[in-house]
């Protein structure tokens, strides 16, 4: 990690402000100021905040598309609670993404659902949802989204899906 001279000056200024606002941590801020002002690049990691790479719009879109499909499935289940073939189907509930191998998708869906509190209807009253599937799900979700899109072309609304179409989405092969 490296900082330009201008970034170092801005950070030093920020730490001077923090030192005033948070005097009990002034020693840490003094150390950070010294690291930056003296240019000890080897310690910049300890001063800065770790920024993860920017999440691509493609990943965001993929997650939103997947959640949309699960909203359609969830709506069908709410309207047809006696339909055991759909309600008990293994793929009927969103399971999340694999935290180890689908990390970007996992981080984003965690943010959308647990931080922004969107799509909460998919999970009932659960305050924080465990969205680590512990197995890779993207390919299955992509197949479901592709099937949904193919079927949705002929629909005016997402509410028009029949039981057979919902099952076709749930059983999509990848």
Coordinates of C-alpha atoms in Angstrom, one line a residue:
X1 CA 0.0 0.0 0.0
X2 CA 1.2 3.5 -0.7
X3 CA -0.1 7.0 -0.3
X4 CA 0.6 10.1 -2.3
X5 CA 1.9 13.1 -0.4
X6 CA -1.5 14.7 -0.6
X7 CA -3.2 11.6 0.8
X8 CA -0.7 11.5 3.6
X9 CA -1.4 15.1 4.5
X10 CA -5.2 14.5 4.5
X11 CA -4.8 11.4 6.7
X12 CA -2.5 13.3 9.1
X13 CA -5.1 16.0 9.4
X14 CA -7.8 13.4 10.0
X15 CA -5.7 11.8 12.8
X16 CA -5.1 15.2 14.3
X17 CA -8.9 15.8 14.4
X18 CA -9.5 12.3 15.9
X19 CA -6.8 12.9 18.5
X20 CA -8.8 15.9 19.7
X21 CA -12.2 14.1 19.6
X22 CA -10.9 10.9 21.1
X23 CA -8.1 11.8 23.5
X24 CA -8.0 8.3 25.2
X25 CA -6.6 7.0 21.9
X26 CA -4.2 9.9 21.3
X27 CA -1.2 7.6 21.5
X28 CA -2.3 5.5 18.6
X29 CA -3.2 8.6 16.6
X30 CA 0.3 10.1 17.3
X31 CA 1.9 6.9 16.1
X32 CA -0.2 7.0 12.9
X33 CA 0.7 10.6 12.4
X34 CA 4.4 9.8 12.8
X35 CA 4.2 6.9 10.4
X36 CA 2.6 9.1 7.7
X37 CA 4.7 12.2 8.2
X38 CA 8.0 10.3 8.2
X39 CA 6.9 8.1 5.3
X40 CA 7.3 4.7 6.9
X41 CA 5.5 2.9 4.1
X42 CA 6.1 -0.5 5.7
X43 CA 3.6 0.5 8.4
X44 CA 1.0 2.1 6.1
X45 CA -1.2 -1.0 6.4
X46 CA -1.5 -0.5 10.1
X47 CA -2.6 3.1 9.5
X48 CA -5.0 2.7 6.6
X49 CA -8.3 0.9 6.3
X50 CA -8.3 -2.2 4.3
X51 CA -10.5 -1.6 1.2
X52 CA -11.8 -4.5 -0.7
X53 CA -11.8 -4.3 -4.5
X54 CA -14.8 -2.6 -6.0
X55 CA -17.7 -5.0 -6.5
X56 CA -18.6 -5.3 -10.2
X57 CA -22.0 -4.4 -11.4
X58 CA -22.3 -7.8 -12.9
X59 CA -22.1 -9.5 -9.5
X60 CA -24.7 -7.1 -8.1
X61 CA -27.0 -7.7 -11.0
X62 CA -26.6 -11.5 -10.7
X63 CA -27.5 -11.3 -7.0
X64 CA -30.5 -9.1 -7.6
X65 CA -31.7 -11.3 -10.4
X66 CA -31.4 -14.4 -8.2
X67 CA -33.3 -12.7 -5.3
X68 CA -36.0 -11.7 -7.8
X69 CA -36.5 -15.3 -8.8
X70 CA -36.7 -16.3 -5.1
X71 CA -39.3 -13.6 -4.5
X72 CA -41.4 -15.1 -7.3
X73 CA -41.1 -18.5 -5.7
X74 CA -41.8 -17.1 -2.3
X75 CA -44.9 -15.3 -3.6
X76 CA -46.2 -18.6 -5.2
X77 CA -45.7 -20.4 -1.9
X78 CA -47.5 -17.7 0.1
X79 CA -50.4 -17.8 -2.3
X80 CA -50.4 -21.7 -2.5
X81 CA -49.4 -22.9 1.0
X82 CA -51.0 -26.3 0.4
X83 CA -48.8 -26.9 -2.7
X84 CA -46.4 -29.3 -0.9
X85 CA -44.5 -30.1 -4.1
X86 CA -43.3 -26.5 -4.3
X87 CA -43.2 -25.6 -0.6
X88 CA -41.1 -28.7 0.4
X89 CA -38.8 -28.5 -2.7
X90 CA -35.2 -28.4 -1.7
X91 CA -34.5 -25.3 -3.9
X92 CA -37.6 -23.4 -2.8
X93 CA -35.7 -21.3 -0.2
X94 CA -32.7 -19.0 -1.0
X95 CA -29.7 -20.6 0.6
X96 CA -27.1 -17.9 0.1
X97 CA -23.7 -18.2 -1.5
X98 CA -20.6 -20.1 -0.5
X99 CA -18.5 -17.7 1.7
X100 CA -15.3 -19.3 0.6
X101 CA -15.7 -19.7 -3.1
X102 CA -18.4 -17.1 -4.0
X103 CA -17.1 -14.4 -1.7
X104 CA -18.2 -11.4 -3.7
X105 CA -21.7 -12.7 -4.1
X106 CA -21.8 -13.7 -0.4
X107 CA -20.5 -10.3 0.9
X108 CA -23.0 -8.4 -1.3
X109 CA -26.1 -10.5 -0.4
X110 CA -25.1 -10.2 3.3
X111 CA -25.1 -6.4 2.8
X112 CA -28.4 -6.3 0.9
X113 CA -30.3 -8.5 3.3
X114 CA -28.7 -8.1 6.7
X115 CA -27.5 -4.4 6.5
X116 CA -30.0 -2.8 4.1
X117 CA -32.8 -5.1 5.3
X118 CA -34.1 -5.7 1.8
X119 CA -35.8 -8.9 0.7
X120 CA -36.5 -9.7 4.3
X121 CA -39.9 -11.3 3.3
X122 CA -37.9 -14.2 2.0
X123 CA -36.7 -15.0 5.6
X124 CA -39.7 -14.3 7.8
X125 CA -38.9 -12.6 11.1
X126 CA -35.3 -13.7 11.3
X127 CA -33.2 -10.6 12.3
X128 CA -29.9 -11.6 10.8
X129 CA -29.8 -14.4 8.2
X130 CA -27.0 -16.8 7.8
X131 CA -26.3 -16.5 4.1
X132 CA -23.3 -18.8 3.8
X133 CA -24.5 -21.9 1.9
X134 CA -21.2 -23.7 2.5
X135 CA -21.5 -25.0 -1.0
X136 CA -21.3 -23.3 -4.4
X137 CA -24.7 -22.2 -5.5
X138 CA -24.1 -19.7 -8.4
X139 CA -24.4 -22.2 -11.2
X140 CA -27.7 -23.5 -9.8
X141 CA -29.0 -19.9 -9.4
X142 CA -27.9 -19.0 -12.9
X143 CA -29.9 -21.9 -14.3
X144 CA -32.9 -20.9 -12.3
X145 CA -32.6 -17.3 -13.5
X146 CA -32.2 -18.4 -17.1
X147 CA -35.3 -20.5 -16.8
X148 CA -37.2 -17.7 -15.1
X149 CA -36.2 -15.3 -17.9
X150 CA -37.3 -17.7 -20.6
X151 CA -40.7 -18.2 -19.0
X152 CA -41.1 -14.6 -18.0
X153 CA -41.0 -13.4 -21.6
X154 CA -44.6 -14.5 -22.0
X155 CA -45.9 -13.0 -18.8
X156 CA -47.3 -9.6 -18.0
X157 CA -46.4 -9.9 -14.3
X158 CA -44.3 -12.2 -12.2
X159 CA -47.5 -13.3 -10.4
X160 CA -48.7 -15.3 -13.4
X161 CA -46.4 -18.3 -13.0
X162 CA -48.1 -21.6 -12.7
X163 CA -47.1 -24.4 -10.4
X164 CA -45.5 -26.3 -13.3
X165 CA -43.5 -23.2 -14.3
X166 CA -42.3 -22.7 -10.7
X167 CA -41.3 -26.3 -10.6
X168 CA -39.5 -25.9 -13.9
X169 CA -37.5 -23.0 -12.3
X170 CA -36.8 -25.0 -9.2
X171 CA -35.6 -28.0 -11.2
X172 CA -33.5 -26.0 -13.7
X173 CA -30.4 -28.0 -14.7
X174 CA -27.0 -26.5 -14.9

